[in-house]
XYZ file of C-alpha atoms in Angstrom:
531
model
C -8.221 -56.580 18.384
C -11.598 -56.545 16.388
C -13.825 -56.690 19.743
C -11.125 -53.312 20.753
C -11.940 -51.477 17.401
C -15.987 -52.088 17.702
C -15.610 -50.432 21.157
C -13.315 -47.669 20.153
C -16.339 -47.486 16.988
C -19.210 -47.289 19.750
C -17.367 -45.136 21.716
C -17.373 -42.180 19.090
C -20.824 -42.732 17.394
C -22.264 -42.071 21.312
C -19.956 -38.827 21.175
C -21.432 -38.100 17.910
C -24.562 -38.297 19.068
C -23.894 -36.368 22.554
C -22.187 -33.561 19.786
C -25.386 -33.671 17.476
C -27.866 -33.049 20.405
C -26.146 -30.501 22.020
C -25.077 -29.291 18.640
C -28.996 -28.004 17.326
C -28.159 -24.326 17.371
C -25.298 -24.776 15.214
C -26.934 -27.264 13.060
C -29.734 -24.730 12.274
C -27.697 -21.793 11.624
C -25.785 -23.731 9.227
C -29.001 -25.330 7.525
C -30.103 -21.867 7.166
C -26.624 -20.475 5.622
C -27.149 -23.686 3.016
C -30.508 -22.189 2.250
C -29.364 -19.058 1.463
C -28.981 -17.805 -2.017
C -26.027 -15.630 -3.488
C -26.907 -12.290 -5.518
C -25.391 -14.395 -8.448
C -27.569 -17.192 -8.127
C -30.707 -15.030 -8.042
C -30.015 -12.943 -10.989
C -28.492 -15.959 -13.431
C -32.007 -17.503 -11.733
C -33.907 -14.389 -13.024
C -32.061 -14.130 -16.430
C -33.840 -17.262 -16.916
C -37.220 -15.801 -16.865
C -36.778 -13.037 -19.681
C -36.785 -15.670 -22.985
C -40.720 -15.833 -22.062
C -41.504 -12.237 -21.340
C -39.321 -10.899 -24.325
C -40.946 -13.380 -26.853
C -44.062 -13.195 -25.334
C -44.127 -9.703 -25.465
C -43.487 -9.163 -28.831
C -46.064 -11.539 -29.962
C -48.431 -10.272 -27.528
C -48.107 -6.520 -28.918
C -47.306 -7.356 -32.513
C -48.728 -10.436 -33.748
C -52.059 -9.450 -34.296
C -50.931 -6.420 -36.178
C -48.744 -7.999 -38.012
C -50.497 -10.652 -39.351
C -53.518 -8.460 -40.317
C -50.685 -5.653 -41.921
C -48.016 -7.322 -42.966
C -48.523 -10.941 -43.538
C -52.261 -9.159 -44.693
C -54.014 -11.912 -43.697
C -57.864 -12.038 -43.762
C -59.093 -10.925 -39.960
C -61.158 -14.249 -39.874
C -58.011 -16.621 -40.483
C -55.683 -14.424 -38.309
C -58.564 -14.771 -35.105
C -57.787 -18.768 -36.221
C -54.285 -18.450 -35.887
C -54.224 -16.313 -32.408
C -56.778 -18.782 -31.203
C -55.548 -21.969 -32.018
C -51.868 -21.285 -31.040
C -52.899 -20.250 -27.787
C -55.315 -22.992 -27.417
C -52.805 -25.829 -28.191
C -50.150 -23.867 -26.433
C -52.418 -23.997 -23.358
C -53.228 -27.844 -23.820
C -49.661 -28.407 -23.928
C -48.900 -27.045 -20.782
C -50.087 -29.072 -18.721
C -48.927 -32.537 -20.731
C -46.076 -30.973 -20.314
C -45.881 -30.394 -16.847
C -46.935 -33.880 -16.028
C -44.028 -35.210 -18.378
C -41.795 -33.065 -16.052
C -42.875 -34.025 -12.724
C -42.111 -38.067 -13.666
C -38.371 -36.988 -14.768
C -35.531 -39.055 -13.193
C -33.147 -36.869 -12.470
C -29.783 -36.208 -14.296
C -26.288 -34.890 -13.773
C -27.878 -31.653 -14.383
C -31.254 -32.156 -12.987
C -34.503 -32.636 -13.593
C -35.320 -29.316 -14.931
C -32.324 -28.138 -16.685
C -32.443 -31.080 -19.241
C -35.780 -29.698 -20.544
C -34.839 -26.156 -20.791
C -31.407 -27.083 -22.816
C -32.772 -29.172 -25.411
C -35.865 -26.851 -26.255
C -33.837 -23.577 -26.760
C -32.211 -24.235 -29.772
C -35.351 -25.366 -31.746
C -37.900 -22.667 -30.060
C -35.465 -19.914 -31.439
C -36.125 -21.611 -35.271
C -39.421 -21.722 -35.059
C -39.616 -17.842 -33.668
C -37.591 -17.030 -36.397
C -40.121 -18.323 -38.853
C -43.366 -16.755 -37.450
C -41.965 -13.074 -38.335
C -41.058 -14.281 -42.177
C -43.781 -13.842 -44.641
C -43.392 -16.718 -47.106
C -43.564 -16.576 -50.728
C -46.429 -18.544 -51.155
C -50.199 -17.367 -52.851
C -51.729 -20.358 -50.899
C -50.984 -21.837 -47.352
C -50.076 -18.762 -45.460
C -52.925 -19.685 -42.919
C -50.952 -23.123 -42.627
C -47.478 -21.507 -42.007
C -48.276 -19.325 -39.409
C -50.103 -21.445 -37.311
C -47.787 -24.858 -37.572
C -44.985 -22.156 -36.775
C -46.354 -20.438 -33.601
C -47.819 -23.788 -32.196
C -44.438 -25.286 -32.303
C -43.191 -22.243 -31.105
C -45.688 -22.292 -28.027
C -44.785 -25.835 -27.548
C -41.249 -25.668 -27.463
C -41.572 -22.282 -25.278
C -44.001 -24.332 -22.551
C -40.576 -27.394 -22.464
C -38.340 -24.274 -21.296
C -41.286 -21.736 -19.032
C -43.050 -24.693 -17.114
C -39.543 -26.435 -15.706
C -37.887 -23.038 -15.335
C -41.517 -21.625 -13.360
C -41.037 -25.264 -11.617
C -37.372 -24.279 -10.594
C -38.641 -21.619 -8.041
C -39.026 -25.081 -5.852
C -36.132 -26.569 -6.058
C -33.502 -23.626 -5.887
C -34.475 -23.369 -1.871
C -36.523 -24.593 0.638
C -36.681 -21.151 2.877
C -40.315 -19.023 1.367
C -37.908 -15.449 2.374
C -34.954 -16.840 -0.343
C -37.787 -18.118 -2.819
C -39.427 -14.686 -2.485
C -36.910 -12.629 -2.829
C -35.541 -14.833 -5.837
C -38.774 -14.474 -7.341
C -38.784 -10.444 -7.094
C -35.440 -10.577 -8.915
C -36.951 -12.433 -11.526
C -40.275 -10.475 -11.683
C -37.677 -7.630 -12.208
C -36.125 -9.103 -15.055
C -38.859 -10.342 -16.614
C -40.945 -7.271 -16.997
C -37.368 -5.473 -18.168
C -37.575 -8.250 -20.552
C -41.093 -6.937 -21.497
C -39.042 -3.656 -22.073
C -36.328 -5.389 -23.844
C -38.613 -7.053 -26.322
C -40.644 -4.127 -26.979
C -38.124 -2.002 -27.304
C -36.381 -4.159 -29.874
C -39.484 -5.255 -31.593
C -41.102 -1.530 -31.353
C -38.043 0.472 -32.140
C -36.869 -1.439 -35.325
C -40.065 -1.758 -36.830
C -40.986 1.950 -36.462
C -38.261 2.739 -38.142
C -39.589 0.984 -41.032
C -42.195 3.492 -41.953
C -44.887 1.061 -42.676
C -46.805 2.543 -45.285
C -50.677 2.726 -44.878
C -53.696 2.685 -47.562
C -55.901 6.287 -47.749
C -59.159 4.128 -47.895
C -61.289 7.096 -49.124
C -63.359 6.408 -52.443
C -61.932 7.480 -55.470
C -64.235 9.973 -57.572
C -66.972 8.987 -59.599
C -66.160 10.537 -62.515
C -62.420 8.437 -62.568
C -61.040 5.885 -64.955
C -63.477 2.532 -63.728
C -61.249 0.455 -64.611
C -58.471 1.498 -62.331
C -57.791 -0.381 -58.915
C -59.180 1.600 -55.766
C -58.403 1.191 -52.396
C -61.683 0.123 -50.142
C -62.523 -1.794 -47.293
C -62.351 -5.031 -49.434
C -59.740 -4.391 -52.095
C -57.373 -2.456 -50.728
C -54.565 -0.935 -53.437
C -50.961 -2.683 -53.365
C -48.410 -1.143 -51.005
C -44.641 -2.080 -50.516
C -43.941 -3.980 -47.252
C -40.355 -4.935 -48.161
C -38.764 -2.789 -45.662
C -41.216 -3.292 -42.967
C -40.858 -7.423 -43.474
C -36.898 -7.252 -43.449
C -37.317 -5.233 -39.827
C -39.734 -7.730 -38.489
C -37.390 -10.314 -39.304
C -33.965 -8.179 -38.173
C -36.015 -7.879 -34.835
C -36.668 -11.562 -34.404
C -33.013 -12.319 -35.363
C -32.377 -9.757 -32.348
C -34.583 -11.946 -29.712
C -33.503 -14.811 -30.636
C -29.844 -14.559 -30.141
C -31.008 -12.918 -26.570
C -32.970 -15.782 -25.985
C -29.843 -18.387 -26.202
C -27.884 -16.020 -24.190
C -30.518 -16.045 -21.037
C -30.949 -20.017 -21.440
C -26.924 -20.183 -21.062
C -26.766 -18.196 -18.105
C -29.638 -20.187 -16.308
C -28.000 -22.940 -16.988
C -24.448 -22.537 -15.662
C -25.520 -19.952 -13.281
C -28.307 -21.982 -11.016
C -28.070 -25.056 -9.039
C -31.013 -27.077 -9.163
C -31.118 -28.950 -5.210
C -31.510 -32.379 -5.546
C -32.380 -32.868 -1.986
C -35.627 -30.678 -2.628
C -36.654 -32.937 -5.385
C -36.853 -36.325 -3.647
C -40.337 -38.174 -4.732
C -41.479 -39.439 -1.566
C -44.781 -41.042 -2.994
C -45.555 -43.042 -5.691
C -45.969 -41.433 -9.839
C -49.214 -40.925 -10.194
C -51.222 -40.693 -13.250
C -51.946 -37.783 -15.174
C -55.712 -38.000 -13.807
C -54.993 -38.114 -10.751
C -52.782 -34.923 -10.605
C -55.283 -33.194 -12.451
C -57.436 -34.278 -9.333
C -55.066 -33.022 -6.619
C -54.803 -29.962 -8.496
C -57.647 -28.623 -8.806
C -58.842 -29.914 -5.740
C -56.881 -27.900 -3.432
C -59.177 -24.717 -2.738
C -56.624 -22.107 -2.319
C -55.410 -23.246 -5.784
C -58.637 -22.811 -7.434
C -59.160 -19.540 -5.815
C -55.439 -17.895 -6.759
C -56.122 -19.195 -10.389
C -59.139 -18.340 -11.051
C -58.820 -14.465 -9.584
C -55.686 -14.000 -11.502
C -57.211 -16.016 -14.780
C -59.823 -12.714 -14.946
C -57.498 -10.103 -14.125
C -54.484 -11.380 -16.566
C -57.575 -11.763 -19.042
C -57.766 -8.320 -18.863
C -54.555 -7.266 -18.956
C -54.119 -9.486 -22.070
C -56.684 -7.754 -23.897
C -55.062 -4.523 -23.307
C -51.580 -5.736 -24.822
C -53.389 -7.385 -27.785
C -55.061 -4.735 -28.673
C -52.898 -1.693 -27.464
C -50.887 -0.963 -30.523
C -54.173 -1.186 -32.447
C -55.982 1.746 -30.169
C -53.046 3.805 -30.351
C -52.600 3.784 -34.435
C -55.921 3.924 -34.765
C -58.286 4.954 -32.188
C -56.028 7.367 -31.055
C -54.197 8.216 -34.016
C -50.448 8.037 -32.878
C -49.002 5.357 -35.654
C -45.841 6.570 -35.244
C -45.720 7.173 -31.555
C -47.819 3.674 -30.603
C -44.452 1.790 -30.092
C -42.392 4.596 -27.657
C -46.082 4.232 -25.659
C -45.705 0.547 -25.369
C -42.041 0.956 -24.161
C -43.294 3.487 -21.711
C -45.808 1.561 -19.894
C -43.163 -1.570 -19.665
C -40.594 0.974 -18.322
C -42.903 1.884 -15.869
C -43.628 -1.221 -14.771
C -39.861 -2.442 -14.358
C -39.438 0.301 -12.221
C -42.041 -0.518 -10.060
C -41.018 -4.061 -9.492
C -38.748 -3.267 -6.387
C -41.336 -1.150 -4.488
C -44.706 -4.112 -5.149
C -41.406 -6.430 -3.773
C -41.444 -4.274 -0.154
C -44.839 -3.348 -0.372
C -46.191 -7.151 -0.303
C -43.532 -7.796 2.479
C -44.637 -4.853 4.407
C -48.489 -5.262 4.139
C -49.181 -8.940 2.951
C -49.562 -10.362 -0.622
C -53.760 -10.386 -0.364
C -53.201 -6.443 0.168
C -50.939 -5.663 -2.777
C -53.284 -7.167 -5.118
C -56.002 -5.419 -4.475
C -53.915 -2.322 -4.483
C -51.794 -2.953 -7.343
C -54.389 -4.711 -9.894
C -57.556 -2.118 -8.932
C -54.862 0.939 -9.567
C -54.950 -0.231 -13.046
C -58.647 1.023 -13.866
C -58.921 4.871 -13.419
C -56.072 5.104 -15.500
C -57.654 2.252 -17.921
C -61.112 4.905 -18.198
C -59.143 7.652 -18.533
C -57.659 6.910 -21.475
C -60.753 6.141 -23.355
C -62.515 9.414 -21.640
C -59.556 12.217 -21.992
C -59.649 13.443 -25.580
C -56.808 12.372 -27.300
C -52.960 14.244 -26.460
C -50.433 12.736 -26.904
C -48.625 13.871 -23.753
C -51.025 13.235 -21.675
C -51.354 9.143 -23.078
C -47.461 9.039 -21.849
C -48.640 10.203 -18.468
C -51.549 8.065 -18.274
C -49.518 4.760 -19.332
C -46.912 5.329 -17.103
C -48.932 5.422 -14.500
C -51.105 2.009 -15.698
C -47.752 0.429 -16.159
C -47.359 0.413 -12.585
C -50.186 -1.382 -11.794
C -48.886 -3.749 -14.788
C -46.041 -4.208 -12.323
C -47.758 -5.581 -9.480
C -49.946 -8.198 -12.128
C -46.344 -9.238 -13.489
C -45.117 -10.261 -9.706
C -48.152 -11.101 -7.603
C -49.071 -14.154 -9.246
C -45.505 -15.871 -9.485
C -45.154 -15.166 -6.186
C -48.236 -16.154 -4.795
C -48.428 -19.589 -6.421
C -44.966 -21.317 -4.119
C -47.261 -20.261 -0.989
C -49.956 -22.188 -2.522
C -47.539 -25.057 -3.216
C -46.106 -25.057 0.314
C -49.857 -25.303 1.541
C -50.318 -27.904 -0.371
C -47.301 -29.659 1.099
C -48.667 -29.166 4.475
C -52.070 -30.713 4.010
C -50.445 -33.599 1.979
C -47.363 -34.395 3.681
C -46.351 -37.497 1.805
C -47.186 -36.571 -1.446
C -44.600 -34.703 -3.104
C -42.838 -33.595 -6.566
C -46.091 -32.338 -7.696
C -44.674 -28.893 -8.292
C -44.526 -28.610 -11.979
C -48.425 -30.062 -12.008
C -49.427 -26.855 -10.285
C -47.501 -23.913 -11.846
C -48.367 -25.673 -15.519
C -52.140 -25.731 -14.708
C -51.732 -21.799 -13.670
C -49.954 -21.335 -17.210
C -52.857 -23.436 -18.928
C -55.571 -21.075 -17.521
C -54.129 -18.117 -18.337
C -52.765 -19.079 -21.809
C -55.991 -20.452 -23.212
C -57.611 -17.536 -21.260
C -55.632 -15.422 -23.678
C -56.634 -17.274 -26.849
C -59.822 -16.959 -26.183
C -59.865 -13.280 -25.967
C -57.289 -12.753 -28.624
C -59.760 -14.580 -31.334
C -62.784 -12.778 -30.775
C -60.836 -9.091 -30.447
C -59.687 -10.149 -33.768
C -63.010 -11.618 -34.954
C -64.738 -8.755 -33.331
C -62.558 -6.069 -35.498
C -63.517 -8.533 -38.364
C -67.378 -8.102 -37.894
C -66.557 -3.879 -36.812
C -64.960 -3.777 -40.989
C -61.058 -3.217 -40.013
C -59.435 -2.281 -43.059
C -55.701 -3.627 -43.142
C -52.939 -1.220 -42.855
C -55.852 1.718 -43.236
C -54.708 4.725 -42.329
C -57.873 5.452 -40.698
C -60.338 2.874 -39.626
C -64.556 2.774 -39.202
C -66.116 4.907 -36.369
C -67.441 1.158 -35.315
C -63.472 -0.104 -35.435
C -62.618 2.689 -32.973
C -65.298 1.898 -30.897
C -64.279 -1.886 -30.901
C -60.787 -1.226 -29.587
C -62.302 1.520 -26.767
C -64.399 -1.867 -25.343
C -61.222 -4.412 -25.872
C -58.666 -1.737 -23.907
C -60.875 0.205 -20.955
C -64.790 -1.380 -20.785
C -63.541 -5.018 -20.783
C -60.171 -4.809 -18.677
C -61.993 -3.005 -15.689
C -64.959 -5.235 -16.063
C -62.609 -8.031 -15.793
C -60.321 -6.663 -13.111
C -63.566 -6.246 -10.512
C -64.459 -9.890 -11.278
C -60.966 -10.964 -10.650
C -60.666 -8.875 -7.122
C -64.155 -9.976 -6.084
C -63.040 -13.800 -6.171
C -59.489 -13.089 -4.003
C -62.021 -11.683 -1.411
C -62.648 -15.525 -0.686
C -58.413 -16.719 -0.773
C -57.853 -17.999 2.174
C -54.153 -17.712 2.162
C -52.983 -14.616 4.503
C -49.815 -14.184 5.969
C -50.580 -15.246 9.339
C -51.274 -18.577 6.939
C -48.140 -18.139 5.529
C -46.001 -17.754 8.422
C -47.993 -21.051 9.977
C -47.206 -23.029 6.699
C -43.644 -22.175 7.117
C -42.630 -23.271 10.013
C -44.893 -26.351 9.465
C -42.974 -27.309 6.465
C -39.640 -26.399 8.507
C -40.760 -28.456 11.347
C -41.224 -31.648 8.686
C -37.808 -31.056 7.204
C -36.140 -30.999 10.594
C -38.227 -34.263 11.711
C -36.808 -35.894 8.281
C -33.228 -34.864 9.323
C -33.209 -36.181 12.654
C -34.953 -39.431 11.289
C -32.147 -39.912 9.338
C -29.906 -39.359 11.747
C -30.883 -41.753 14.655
C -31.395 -44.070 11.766
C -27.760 -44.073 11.589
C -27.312 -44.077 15.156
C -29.079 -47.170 15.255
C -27.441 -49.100 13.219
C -24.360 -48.097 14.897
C -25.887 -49.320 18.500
C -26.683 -52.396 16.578
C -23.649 -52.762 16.293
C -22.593 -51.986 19.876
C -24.880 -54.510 21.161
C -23.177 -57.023 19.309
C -20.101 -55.990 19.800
């Protein structure tokens, strides 16, 4: 009876088999209906992104203002604080990249887990940067213990969610297209948080300091306003706003995380560590020795540099160098609109013509727009038209990148076959780059102004102020940009490499399937044979 059951048992793992090898057609099609990704998926993927771009935008626009306004901090400590935070926030990400690559994986994943536990305390310590304690000493202290932590806990939730891209599908079209839906969200985020930010503290009415000598002939013993002791103004209103915006961003903020997180499946089976953990060294090593890597990062470490100088010093040039103080934040909104809007059509154009193509396209349209602005005496209609039109080339900097780095990643793959999970190494290193990149230039524009005499919350600044904040927002960006295009002249990545590296990496997947399976198979014949 047992030898009659073994046979029976042969007899339908050989039809198996005959059904599995005739069966390859049917097996793909299916594999590649597994791949795909829902509309849902994609935008509760892509919802995930705009926590980042909201907070980041609002600190990237508004900080430096409002630490040298409102907080009226000393321009020397607040280049510390912008420095520092982005310095440590850029050392971080890559610890904390490593930390994520040698997670186990959970019920929920490997990348989930970080993203749920760092939401709730990232939204306190947001919260905190936009209060102005009540303290004559150890302002300088606050600020900067608050917006490191903050950068900290924001790198546990952006480097696994950036990771994620990896791990929601293995097919580059699904990854792509996932990754336009979040490039659209995130730069609507960009809209979201300046809007929010922009809106409710214009409405404010921060008041400003006429900084023009008083007589000589007045009372000498009365307080004057100067470059150096500037009279006492009332801020009360335009604190509570900061702080009603914040409160605003951060209740967004928990929304996004809980849609990532019960929206998106994170695919085990695209996770498996086929190698051994390596040290933190080491991955440091394979990072940044894979060329296409170092090329990608550094061309989009000088043109991000540049566009980061022109959002940390935008609202500055328009209040002051242009003279719209009460316009500068519907300006802002307009060039994030813009970009938003142009999302979809950088999405078809870099399927149409090739990623390589759209940046030079979409990164060098940036810089007549960048002169003009400087050049054109100042109109106010005519700075809407001009930053609508740079916010599209904002756009293209916003997607390119994120998009760009999972065909890196995949190359990678190729050329190292069995070593894998290394994915969060390599999209934390691009963060690190660019974030201390940022720090860098956000100190010395705000050391720079220092040394040019800014006056805080002036309602005019010094001929050499205005022609600080020309340099930081048109002479530096393009200078910048051109340096940046110049070095993806030399990526090798094209899409004929692309298309190669896909079906390479396909190829290796379907090798590892049927390994499995006549693994199986074999054991069964074992079993045969004995039988």
């Amino acid at each position: 009876m047992a030898r009659g059951e073994g046979v029976e048992h042969c007899n339908a793992s050989l039809l198996n088999k005959s059904i599995n090898q005739n069966g390859n057609k049917l097996a793909g099609k299916q594999q590649e209906e597994r791949c795909r990704l829902s509309i849902c998926n994609k935008l509760c993927y892509a919802v995930g992104g705009a926590p980042y771009q909201i907070t980041g935008c609002a600190l990237g626009f508004f900080l430096q203002i409002y630490l040298l306004d409102v907080a009226q901090l000393d321009p020397f400590y607040a280049s510390i604080i912008l420095f520092v935070g982005r310095a440590w926030d850029a050392i971080t990400d890559p610890t904390v990249g490593f930390l994520v690559s040698r997670t186990p994986w959970t019920r929920f994943g490997r990348m989930m887990p970080w993203i749920l536990m760092s939401t709730p305390l990232a939204i306190i310590s947001y919260f905190l940067i936009w209060c102005v304690p009540d303290l004559d000493q150890g302002k300088v202290v606050w600020y900067l213990v608050w917006y490191c932590l903050f950068q900290t806990l924001q790198t546990c939730f952006h480097v696994p969610y950036s990771s994620l891209t990896m791990f929601i599908s293995p097919d580059q079209k699904e990854r792509d297209s996932a990754t336009a839906y979040r490039m659209f969200v995130e730069v609507l985020g960009t809209v979201i948080g300046t809007g929010i930010q922009g809106q409710i503290v214009g409405m404010a009415n921060t008041p400003c300091i006429n900084s023009t000598l008083a007589p000589l002939d007045a009372d000498p013993n009365a307080t004057h306003p100067s470059n150096h002791s500037p009279l006492p103004i009332d801020l009360t209103h335009t604190r509570k706003a900061y702080m009603i915006s914040s409160g605003v961003i951060c209740a967004i903020y928990v929304l996004c995380a809980v849609v990532l997180f019960f929206g998106v499946r994170e695919r085990k089976d695209l996770g498996r560590t086929k190698s051994e953990p390596i040290s933190f060294w080491q991955g440091i090593r394979l990072v940044m020795g894979h060329g296409p890597y170092n090329k990608l990062v550094m061309g989009f470490l000088f043109t991000s540099l540049a566009f980061m100088l022109l959002e940390g010093n935008f609202a500055l040039f328009c209040c002051y160098t242009l003279g719209f103080r009460n316009d500068f934040q519907n300006i802002l909104l307009v060039i994030m609109l813009a970009a938003s809007l142009t999302i979809p059509f950088w999405q078809w154009f870099l399927m149409r013509f090739g990623k390589k193509t759209a940046v030079f396209c979409g990164i060098s349209f940036a810089m007549p727009f960048l002169a003009m602005v400087v050049l054109v005496k100042s109109n106010l209609v005519m700075t809407y038209i001009v930053s609508f039109i740079a916010g599209v080339s904002v756009g293209a900097a916003f997607l390119l990148p994120w998009s760009m780095l999972p065909d890196v990643v995949d190359d990678f793959k190729v050329m190292n076959p069995n070593l894998q999970g290394h994915e969060a190494i390599f999209y934390s290193f691009y963060v690190f780059f660019t974030k201390f990149s940022s720090g860098v230039s956000l100190g010395i524009s705000t050391l720079s102004l220092d040394f040019a005499g800014y006056i805080p919350n002036g309602c005019t600044q010094p001929e050499a102020v205005n022609l600080t904040l020309k340099i930081l927002v048109s002479a530096a960006p393009i200078a910048l940009i051109i340096i940046g295009l110049v070095i993806f002249v030399f990526y090798p990545i094209n899409e004929e490499t692309r298309q190669r590296n896909r079906k390479m990496l396909q190829h290796q997947r379907e090798n590892e399937t049927d390994s499995e399976s006549e693994s199986t198979e074999s054991g069964a014949s074992d079993v045969c044979g004995q039988l």
